[in-house]
CSV table of C-alpha atoms and ligand atoms in Angstrom, one decimal:
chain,number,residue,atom,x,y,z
A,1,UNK,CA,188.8,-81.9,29.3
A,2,UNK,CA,189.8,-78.7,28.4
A,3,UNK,CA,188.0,-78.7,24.8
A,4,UNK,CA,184.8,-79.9,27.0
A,5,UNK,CA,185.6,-76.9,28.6
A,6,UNK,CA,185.5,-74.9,26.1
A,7,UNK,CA,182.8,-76.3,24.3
A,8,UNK,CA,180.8,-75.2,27.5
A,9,UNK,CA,181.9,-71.7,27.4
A,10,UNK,CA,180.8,-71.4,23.8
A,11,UNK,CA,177.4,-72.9,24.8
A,12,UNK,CA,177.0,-70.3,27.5
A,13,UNK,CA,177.8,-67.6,25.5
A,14,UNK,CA,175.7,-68.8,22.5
A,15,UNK,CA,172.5,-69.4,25.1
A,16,UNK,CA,173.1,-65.6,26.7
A,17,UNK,CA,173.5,-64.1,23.2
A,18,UNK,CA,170.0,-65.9,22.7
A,19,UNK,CA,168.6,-64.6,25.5
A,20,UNK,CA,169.7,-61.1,25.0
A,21,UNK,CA,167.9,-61.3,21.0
A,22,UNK,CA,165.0,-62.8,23.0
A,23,UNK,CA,164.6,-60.1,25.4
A,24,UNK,CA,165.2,-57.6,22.6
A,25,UNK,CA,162.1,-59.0,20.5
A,26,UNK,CA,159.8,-59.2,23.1
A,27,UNK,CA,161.0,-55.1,23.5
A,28,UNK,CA,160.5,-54.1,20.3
A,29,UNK,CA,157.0,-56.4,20.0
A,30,UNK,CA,155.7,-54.2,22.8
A,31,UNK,CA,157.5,-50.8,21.3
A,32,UNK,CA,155.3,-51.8,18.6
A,33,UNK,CA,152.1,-52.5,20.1
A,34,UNK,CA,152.8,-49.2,21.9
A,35,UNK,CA,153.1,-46.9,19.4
A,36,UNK,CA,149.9,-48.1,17.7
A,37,UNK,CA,148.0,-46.9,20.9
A,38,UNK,CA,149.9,-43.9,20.9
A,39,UNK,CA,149.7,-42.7,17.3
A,40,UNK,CA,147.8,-42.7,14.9
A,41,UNK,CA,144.5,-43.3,16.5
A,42,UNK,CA,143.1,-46.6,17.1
A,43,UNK,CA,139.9,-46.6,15.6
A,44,UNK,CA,139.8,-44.6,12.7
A,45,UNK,CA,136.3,-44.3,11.2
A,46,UNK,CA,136.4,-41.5,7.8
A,47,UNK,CA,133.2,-41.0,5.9
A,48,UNK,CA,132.9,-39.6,2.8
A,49,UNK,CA,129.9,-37.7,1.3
A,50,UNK,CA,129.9,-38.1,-2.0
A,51,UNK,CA,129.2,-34.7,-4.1
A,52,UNK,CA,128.8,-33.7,-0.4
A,53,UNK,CA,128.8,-29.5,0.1
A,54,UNK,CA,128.6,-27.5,2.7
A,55,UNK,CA,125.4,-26.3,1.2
A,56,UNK,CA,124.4,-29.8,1.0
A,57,UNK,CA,124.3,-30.1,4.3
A,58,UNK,CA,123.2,-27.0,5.5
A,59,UNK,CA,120.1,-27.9,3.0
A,60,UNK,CA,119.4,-31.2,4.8
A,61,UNK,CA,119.6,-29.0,8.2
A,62,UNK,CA,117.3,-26.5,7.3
A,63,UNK,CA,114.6,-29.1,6.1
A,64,UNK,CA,115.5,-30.8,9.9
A,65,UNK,CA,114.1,-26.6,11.5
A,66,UNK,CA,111.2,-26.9,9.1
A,67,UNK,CA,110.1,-29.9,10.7
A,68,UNK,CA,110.4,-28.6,14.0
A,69,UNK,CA,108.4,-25.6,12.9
A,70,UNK,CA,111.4,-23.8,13.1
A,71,UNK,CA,113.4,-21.3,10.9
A,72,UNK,CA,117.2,-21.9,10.7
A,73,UNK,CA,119.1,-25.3,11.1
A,74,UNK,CA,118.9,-28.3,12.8
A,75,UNK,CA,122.3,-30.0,13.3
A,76,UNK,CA,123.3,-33.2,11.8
A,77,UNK,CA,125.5,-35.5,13.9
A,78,UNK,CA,128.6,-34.7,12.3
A,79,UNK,CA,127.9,-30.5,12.4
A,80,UNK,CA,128.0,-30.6,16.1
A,81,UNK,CA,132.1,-32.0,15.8
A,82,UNK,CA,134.8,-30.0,17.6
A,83,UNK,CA,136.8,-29.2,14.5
A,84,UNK,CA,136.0,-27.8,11.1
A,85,UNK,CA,138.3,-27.7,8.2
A,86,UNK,CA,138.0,-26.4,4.4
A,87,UNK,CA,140.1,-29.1,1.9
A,88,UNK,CA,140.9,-28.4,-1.3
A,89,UNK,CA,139.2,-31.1,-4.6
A,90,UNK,CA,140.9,-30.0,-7.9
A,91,UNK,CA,142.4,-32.9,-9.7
A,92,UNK,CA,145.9,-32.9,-11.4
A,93,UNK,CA,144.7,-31.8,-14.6
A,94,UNK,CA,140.7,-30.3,-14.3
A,95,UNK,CA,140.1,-27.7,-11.8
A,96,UNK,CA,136.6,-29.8,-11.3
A,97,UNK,CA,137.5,-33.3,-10.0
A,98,UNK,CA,136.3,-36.7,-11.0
A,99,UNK,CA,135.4,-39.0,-7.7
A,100,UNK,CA,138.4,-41.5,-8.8
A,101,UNK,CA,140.8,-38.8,-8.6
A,102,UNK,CA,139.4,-37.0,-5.5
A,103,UNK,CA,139.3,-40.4,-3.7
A,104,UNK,CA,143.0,-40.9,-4.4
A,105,UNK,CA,143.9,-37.7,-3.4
A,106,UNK,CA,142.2,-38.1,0.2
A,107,UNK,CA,143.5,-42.2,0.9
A,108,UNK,CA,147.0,-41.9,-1.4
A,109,UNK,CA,148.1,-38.6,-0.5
A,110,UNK,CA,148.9,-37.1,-4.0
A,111,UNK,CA,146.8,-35.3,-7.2
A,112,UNK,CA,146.3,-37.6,-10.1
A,113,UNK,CA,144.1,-37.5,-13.2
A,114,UNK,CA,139.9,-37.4,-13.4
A,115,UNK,CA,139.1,-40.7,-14.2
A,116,UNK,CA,142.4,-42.6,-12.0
A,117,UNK,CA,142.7,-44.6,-9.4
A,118,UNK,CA,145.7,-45.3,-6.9
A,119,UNK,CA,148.1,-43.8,-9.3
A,120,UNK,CA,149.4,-40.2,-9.6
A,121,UNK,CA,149.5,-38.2,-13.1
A,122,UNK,CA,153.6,-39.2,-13.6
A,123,UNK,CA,151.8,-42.7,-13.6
A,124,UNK,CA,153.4,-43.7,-10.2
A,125,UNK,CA,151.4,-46.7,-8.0
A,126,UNK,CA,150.4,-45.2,-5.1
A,127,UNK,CA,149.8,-46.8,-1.7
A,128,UNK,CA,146.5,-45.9,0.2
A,129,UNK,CA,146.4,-44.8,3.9
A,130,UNK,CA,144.6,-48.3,4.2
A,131,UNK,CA,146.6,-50.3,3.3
A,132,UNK,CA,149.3,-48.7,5.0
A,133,UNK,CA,147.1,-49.3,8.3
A,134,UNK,CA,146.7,-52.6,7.0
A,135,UNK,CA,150.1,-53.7,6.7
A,136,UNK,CA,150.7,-51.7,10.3
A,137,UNK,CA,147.8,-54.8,11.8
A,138,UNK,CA,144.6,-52.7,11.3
A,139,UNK,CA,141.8,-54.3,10.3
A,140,UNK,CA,140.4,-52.6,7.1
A,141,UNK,CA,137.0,-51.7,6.1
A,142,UNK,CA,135.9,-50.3,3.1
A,143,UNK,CA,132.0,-49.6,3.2
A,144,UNK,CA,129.8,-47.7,0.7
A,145,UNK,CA,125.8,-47.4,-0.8
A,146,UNK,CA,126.9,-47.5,-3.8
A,147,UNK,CA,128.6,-50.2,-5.7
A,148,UNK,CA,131.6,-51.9,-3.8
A,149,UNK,CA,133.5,-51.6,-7.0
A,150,UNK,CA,132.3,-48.1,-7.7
A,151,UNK,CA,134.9,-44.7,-7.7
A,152,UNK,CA,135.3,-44.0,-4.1
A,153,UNK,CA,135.5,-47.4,-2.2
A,154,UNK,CA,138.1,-48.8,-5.0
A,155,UNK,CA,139.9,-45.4,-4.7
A,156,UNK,CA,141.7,-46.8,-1.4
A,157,UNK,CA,142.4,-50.8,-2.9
A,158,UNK,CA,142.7,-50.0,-6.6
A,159,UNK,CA,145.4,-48.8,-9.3
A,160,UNK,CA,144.1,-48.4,-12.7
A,161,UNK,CA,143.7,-45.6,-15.0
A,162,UNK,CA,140.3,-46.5,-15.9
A,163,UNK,CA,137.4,-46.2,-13.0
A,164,UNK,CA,135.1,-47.8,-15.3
A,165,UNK,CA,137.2,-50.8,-15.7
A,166,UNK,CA,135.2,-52.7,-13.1
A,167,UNK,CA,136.2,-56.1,-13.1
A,168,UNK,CA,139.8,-54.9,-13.3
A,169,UNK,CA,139.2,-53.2,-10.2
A,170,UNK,CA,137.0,-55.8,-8.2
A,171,UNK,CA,140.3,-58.2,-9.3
A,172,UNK,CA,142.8,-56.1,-7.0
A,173,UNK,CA,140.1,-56.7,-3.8
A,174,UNK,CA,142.3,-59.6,-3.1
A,175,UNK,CA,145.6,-58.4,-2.9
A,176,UNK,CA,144.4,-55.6,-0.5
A,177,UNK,CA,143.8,-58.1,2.1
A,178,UNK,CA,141.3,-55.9,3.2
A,179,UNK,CA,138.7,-57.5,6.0
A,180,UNK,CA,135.3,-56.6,5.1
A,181,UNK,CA,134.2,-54.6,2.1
A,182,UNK,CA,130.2,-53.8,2.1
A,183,UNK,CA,128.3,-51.8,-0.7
A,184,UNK,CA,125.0,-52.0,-2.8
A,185,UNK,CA,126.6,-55.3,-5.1
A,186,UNK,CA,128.9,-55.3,-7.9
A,187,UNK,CA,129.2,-53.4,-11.4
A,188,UNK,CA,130.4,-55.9,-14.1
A,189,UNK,CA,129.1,-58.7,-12.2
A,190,UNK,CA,129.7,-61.1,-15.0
A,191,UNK,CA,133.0,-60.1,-15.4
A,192,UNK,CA,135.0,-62.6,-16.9
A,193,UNK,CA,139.4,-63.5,-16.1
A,194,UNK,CA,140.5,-67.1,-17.4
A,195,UNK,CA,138.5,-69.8,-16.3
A,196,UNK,CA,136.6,-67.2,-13.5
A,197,UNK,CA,133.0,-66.6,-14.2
A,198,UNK,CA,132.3,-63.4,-12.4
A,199,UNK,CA,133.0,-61.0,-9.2
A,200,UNK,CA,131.6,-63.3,-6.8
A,201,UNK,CA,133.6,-66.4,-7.2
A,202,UNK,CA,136.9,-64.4,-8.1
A,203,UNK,CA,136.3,-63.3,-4.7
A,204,UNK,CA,135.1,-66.4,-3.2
A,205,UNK,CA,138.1,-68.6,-4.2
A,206,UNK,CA,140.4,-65.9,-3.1
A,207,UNK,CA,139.0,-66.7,0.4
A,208,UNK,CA,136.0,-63.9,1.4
A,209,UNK,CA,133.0,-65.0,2.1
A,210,UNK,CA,130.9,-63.3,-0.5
A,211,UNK,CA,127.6,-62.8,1.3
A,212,UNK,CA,124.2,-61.0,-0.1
A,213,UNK,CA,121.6,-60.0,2.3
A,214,UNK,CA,121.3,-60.2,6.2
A,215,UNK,CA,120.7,-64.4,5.5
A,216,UNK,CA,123.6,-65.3,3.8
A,217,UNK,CA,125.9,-62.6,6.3
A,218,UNK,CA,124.6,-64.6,9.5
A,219,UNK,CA,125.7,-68.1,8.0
A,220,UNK,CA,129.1,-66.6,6.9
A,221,UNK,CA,129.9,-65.2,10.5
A,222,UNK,CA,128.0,-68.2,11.9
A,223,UNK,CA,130.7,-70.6,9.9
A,224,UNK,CA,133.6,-68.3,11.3
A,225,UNK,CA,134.5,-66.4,8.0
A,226,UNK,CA,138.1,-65.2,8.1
A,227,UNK,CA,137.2,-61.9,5.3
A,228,UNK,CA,133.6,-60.6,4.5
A,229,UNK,CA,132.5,-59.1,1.4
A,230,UNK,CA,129.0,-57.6,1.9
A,231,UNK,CA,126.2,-56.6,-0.8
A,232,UNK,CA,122.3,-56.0,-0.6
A,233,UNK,CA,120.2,-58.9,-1.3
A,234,UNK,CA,118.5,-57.6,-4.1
A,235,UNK,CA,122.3,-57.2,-5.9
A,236,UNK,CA,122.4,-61.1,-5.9
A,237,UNK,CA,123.5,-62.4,-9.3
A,238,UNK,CA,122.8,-59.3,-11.0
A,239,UNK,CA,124.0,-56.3,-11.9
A,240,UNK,CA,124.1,-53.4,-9.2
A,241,UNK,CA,122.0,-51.0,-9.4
A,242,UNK,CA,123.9,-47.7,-11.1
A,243,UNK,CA,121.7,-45.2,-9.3
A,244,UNK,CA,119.7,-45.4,-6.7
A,245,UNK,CA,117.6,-42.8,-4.4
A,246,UNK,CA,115.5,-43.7,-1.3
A,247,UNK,CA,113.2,-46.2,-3.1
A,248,UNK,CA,114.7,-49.3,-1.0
A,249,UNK,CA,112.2,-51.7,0.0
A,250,UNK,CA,112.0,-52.5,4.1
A,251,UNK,CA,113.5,-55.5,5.3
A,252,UNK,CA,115.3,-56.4,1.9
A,253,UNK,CA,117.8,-53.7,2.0
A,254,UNK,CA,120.7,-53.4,5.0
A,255,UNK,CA,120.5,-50.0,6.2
A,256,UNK,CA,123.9,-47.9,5.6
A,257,UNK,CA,124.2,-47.7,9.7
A,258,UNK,CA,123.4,-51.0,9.7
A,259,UNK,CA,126.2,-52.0,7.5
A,260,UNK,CA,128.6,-50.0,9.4
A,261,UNK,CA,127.5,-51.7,12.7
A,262,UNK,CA,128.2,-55.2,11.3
A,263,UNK,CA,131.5,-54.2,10.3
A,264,UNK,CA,132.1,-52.8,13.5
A,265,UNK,CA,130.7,-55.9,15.6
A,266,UNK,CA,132.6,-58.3,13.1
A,267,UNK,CA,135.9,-56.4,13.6
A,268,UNK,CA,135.6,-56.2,17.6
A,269,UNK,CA,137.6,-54.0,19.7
A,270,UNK,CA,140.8,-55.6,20.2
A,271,UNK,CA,142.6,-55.3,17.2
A,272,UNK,CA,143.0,-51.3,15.8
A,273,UNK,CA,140.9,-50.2,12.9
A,274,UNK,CA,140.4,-48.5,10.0
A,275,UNK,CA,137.0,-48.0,8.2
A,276,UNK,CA,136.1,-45.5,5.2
A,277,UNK,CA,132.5,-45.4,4.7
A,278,UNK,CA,130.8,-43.5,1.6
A,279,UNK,CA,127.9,-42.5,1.1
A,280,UNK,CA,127.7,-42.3,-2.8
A,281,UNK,CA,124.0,-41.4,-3.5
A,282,UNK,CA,123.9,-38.0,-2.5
A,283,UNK,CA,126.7,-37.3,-5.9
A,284,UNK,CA,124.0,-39.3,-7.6
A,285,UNK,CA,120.5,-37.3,-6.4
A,286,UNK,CA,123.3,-34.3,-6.5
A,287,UNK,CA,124.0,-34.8,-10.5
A,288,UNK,CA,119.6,-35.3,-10.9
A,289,UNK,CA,119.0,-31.8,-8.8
A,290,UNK,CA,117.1,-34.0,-6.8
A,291,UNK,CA,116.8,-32.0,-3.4
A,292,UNK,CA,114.7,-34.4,-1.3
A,293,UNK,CA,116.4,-37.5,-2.4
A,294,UNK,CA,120.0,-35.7,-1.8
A,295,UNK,CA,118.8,-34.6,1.6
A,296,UNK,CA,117.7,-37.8,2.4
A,297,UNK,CA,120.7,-39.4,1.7
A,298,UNK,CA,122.8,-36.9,3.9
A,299,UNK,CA,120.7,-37.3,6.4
A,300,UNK,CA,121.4,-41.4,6.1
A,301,UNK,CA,125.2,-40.6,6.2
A,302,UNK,CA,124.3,-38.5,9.7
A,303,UNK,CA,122.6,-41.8,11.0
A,304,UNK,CA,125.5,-43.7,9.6
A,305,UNK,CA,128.1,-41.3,11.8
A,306,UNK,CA,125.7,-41.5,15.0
A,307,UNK,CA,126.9,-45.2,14.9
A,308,UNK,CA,130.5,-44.6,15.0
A,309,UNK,CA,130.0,-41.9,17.6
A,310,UNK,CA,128.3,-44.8,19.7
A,311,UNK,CA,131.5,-46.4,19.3
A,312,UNK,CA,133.5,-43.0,19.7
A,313,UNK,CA,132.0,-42.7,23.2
A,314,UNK,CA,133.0,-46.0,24.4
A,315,UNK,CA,136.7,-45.4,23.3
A,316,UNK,CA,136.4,-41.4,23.0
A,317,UNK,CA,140.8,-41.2,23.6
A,318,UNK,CA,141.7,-44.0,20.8
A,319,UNK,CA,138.9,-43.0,18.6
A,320,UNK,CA,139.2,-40.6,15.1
A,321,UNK,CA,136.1,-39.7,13.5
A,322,UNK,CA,136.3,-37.7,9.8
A,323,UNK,CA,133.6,-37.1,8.2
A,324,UNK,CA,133.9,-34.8,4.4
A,325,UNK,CA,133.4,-34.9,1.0
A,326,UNK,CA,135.5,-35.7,-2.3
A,327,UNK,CA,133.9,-32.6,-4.1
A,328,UNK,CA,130.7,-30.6,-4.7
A,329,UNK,CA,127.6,-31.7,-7.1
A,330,UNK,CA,125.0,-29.1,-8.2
A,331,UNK,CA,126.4,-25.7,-7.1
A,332,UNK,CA,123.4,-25.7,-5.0
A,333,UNK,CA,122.1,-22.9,-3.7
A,334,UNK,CA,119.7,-22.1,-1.0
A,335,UNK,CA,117.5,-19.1,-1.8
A,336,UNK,CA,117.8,-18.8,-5.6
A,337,UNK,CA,115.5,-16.5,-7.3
A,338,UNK,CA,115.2,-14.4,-11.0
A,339,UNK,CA,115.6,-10.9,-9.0
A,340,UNK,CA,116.9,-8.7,-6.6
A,341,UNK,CA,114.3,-9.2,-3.9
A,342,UNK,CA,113.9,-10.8,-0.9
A,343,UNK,CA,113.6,-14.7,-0.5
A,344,UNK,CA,112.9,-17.4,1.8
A,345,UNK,CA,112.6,-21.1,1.2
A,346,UNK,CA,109.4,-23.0,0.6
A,347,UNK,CA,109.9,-25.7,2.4
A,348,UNK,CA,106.4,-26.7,2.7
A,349,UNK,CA,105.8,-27.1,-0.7
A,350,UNK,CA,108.9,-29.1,-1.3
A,351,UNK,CA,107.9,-31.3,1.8
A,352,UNK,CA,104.2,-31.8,0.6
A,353,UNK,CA,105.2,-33.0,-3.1
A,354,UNK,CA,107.8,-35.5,-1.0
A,355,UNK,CA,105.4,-36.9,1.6
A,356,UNK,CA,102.7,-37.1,-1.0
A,357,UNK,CA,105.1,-39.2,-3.4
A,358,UNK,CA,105.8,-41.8,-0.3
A,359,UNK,CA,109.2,-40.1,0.5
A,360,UNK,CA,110.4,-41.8,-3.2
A,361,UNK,CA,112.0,-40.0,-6.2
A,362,UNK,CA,109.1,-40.1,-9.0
A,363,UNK,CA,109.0,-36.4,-10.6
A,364,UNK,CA,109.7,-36.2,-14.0
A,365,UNK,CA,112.5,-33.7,-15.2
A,366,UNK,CA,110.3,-31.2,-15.6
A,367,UNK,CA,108.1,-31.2,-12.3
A,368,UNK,CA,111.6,-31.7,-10.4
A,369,UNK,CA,112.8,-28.4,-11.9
A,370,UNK,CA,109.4,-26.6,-11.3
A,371,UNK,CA,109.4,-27.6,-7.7
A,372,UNK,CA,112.9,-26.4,-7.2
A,373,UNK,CA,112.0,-23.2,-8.6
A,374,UNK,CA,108.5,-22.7,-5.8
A,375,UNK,CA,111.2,-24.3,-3.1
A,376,UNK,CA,113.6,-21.5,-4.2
A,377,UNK,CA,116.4,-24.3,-4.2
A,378,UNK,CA,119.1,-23.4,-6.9
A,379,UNK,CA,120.9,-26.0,-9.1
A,380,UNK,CA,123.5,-24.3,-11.7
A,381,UNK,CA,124.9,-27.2,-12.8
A,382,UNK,CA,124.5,-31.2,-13.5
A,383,UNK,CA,128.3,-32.4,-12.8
A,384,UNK,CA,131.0,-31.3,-10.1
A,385,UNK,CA,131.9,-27.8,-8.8
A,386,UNK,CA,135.1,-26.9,-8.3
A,387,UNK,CA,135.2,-25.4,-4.1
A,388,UNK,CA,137.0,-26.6,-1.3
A,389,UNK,CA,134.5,-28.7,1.2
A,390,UNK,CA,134.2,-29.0,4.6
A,391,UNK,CA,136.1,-31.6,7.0
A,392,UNK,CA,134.5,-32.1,10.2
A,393,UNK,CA,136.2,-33.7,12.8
A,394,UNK,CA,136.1,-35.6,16.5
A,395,UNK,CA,138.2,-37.9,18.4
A,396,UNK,CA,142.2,-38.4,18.9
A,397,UNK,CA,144.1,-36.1,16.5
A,398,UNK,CA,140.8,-33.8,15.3
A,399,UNK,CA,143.0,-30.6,15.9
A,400,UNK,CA,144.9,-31.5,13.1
A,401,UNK,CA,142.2,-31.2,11.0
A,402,UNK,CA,140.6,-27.2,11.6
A,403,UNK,CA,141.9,-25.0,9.1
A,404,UNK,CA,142.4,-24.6,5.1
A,405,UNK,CA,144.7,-27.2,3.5
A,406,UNK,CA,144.3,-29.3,0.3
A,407,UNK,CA,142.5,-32.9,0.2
A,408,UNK,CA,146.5,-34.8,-0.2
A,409,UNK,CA,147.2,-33.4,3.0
A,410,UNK,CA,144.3,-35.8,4.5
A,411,UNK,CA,146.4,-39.1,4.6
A,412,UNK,CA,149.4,-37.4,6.5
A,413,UNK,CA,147.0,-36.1,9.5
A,414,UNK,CA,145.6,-39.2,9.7
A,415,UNK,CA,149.2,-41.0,9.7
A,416,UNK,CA,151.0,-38.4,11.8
A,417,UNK,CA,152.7,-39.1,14.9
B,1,ZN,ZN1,129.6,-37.5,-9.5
């Protein structure tokens, strides 16, 4: 009787003691849920021009006026955020940084060599605002015009000291866990690791749905894929293309706001978010002293931003938008000229040339230089510059983001609490 007894008493203890640890879960499940609502934002959208600046855009905004039959600027999207800042882009050993090493500097927090990627110059792994966000129950996207496996997109899932080690780096896509990557296709397509016979189905057996084109995308979200890895059509089972302009043909080619809205719609609005999106071909038309093409292309990162400010305006307290650059390309200048007198832009004739060539990059060296020269658009140089660029900002947390501070101190504003 009495052990009966005291069996009971054990029980009812041991069942309270259960309830109590229940109770406490449940608590600290909801802390949890809470504090991702409270800090950092929600929805956390950062763009990243590459070669993207200031000049750049004020370039782009000045052809915008021209249009209008205006003199002066015409704002892009992003221009018209709340909050500008100045970051800092030298690397950890060149005053002039590399895209690998600005790119981990902005998602890892910390200065590393030209040339690495998710590692820091004492040859520490580093860990990528990402995939912290990630591993806090974001959903992760990693979106860019240029090759998925190219400098800036694998600067927030990748950790090698080579960024031209492709395949190396499209093999650390899995372990990310990331949700949906999107860019032009895949460098070192063919790549090969044991018994694997290339990017795609390394990717495919590690469970994404590897889809190229709008076709192929459908099907996968149709059949209910789980992880999404999107690439233009024209990418399929080749090679990507290593530089690319405006030339893309209509209907063949997803659009970079297009891209971004898939992602979006795939990724819903229940779960939090975080998507970097990189526009990589203004570096590119940047390196060529193209000033159409590069205009063009920061124009198509404007459109790409009006998408997340669509988004921004349906959840304007949980939303962060960021939009800046990993460097300078060019040392572009706006009004160059061989003396001391007075100058104003030609946009007309650089407009003409560019409406008469169908809006597509076909001058030869030469001509490109000439028509710079009667545009009075100044190149000095065919690689990076070494300046701070701008950070323009909107959304939960933007304050954080006015002022002068260096690139590393990107990741902590977007973390803090
Ligand atoms: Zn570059």
């Amino acid at each position: 009787m009495k052990k009966i007894r005291k069996n009971v008493v054990i029980g009812l203890i041991f069942g309270a003691l259960l309830l109590i640890a229940g109770f406490a879960m449940v608590n600290l499940g909801g802390n949890r849920n809470a504090d991702i609502n409270r800090k950092p934002a929600k929805y956390i959208f950062l763009f990243i021009g590459d070669g993207m600046g200031a000049t750049h855009v004020a370039t782009a905004e000045s052809y915008l006026a021209y249009l209008d039959g205006e003199n002066g600027f015409r704002q892009v999207s992003f221009t018209e955020f709340p909050v500008l800042g100045m970051a800092e882009t030298y690397s950890a050993n060149n005053n002039v940084t590399c895209s690998s090493a600005a790119g981990t500097a902005i998602s890892c927090g910390e200065k590393t060599n030209n040339g690495w990627l998710g590692i820091n110059a004492e040859g520490d792994t580093l860990t990528s605002v990402a995939k912290i966000l990630k591993d806090r129950g974001y959903k992760v996207g990693i979106l860019s015009s240029v090759p998925v496996n190219h400098a800036t997109p694998a600067a927030f899932y990748a950790h090698n000291c080579s960024r031209h080690d492709y395949y190396g780096i499209t093999a650390e896509i899995p372990e990310s866990g990331y949700d949906f990557l999107g860019g032009s296709g895949f460098i070192d397509y063919f790549g090969k690791d044991g018994n694997r016979t290339g990017s795609e189905e390394m990717l495919e057996e590690s469970g994404y749905a590897v889809c190229f084109g709008e076709k192929e995308y459908e099907e996968a979200v149709a059949e209910g894929a789980g992880k999404i890895v999107l690439c233009q059509e024209q990418s399929k089972g080749t090679e990507a293309k290593t530089y690319s302009t405006v030339g893309q043909a209509p209907g063949k080619d997803i659009s970079s706001g297009e891209m971004l809205e898939k992602c979006i719609s795939f990724f819903g609005d229940e779960s939090p978010f975080f998507i970097m999106y990189e526009q990589g071909e203004i570096d590119w038309a940047a390196h060529a002293n193209r000033t159409m093409p590069m205009i063009e292309s920061v124009l198509k990162l404007g459109k790409a931003v009006e998408t997340a400010l669509e988004f921004y305006y349906e959840h304007p307290d949980e939303t962060l938008i960021l939009v800046t650059a990993d460097h300078e390309t060019g040392g572009i200048t706006l009004g160059a000229t061989e003396t001391r007198g007075e100058v104003n832009l030609n946009w007309e004739v650089m407009d003409s040339v560019w409406t008469a060539s169908g809006r597509e990059d076909k001058l030869d060296e030469e001509m490109n230089r000439s028509l710079n020269a009667k545009g009075h658009i100044g190149w000095t140089s065919n690689g990076h510059t070494g300046g701070p660029v701008p950070v323009y900002a909107i959304g939960k947390g933007a304050e954080r983001f006015g002022g002068r501070y260096d690139n590393t101190d990107i990741k902590g504003k977007i973390l803090a609490e």
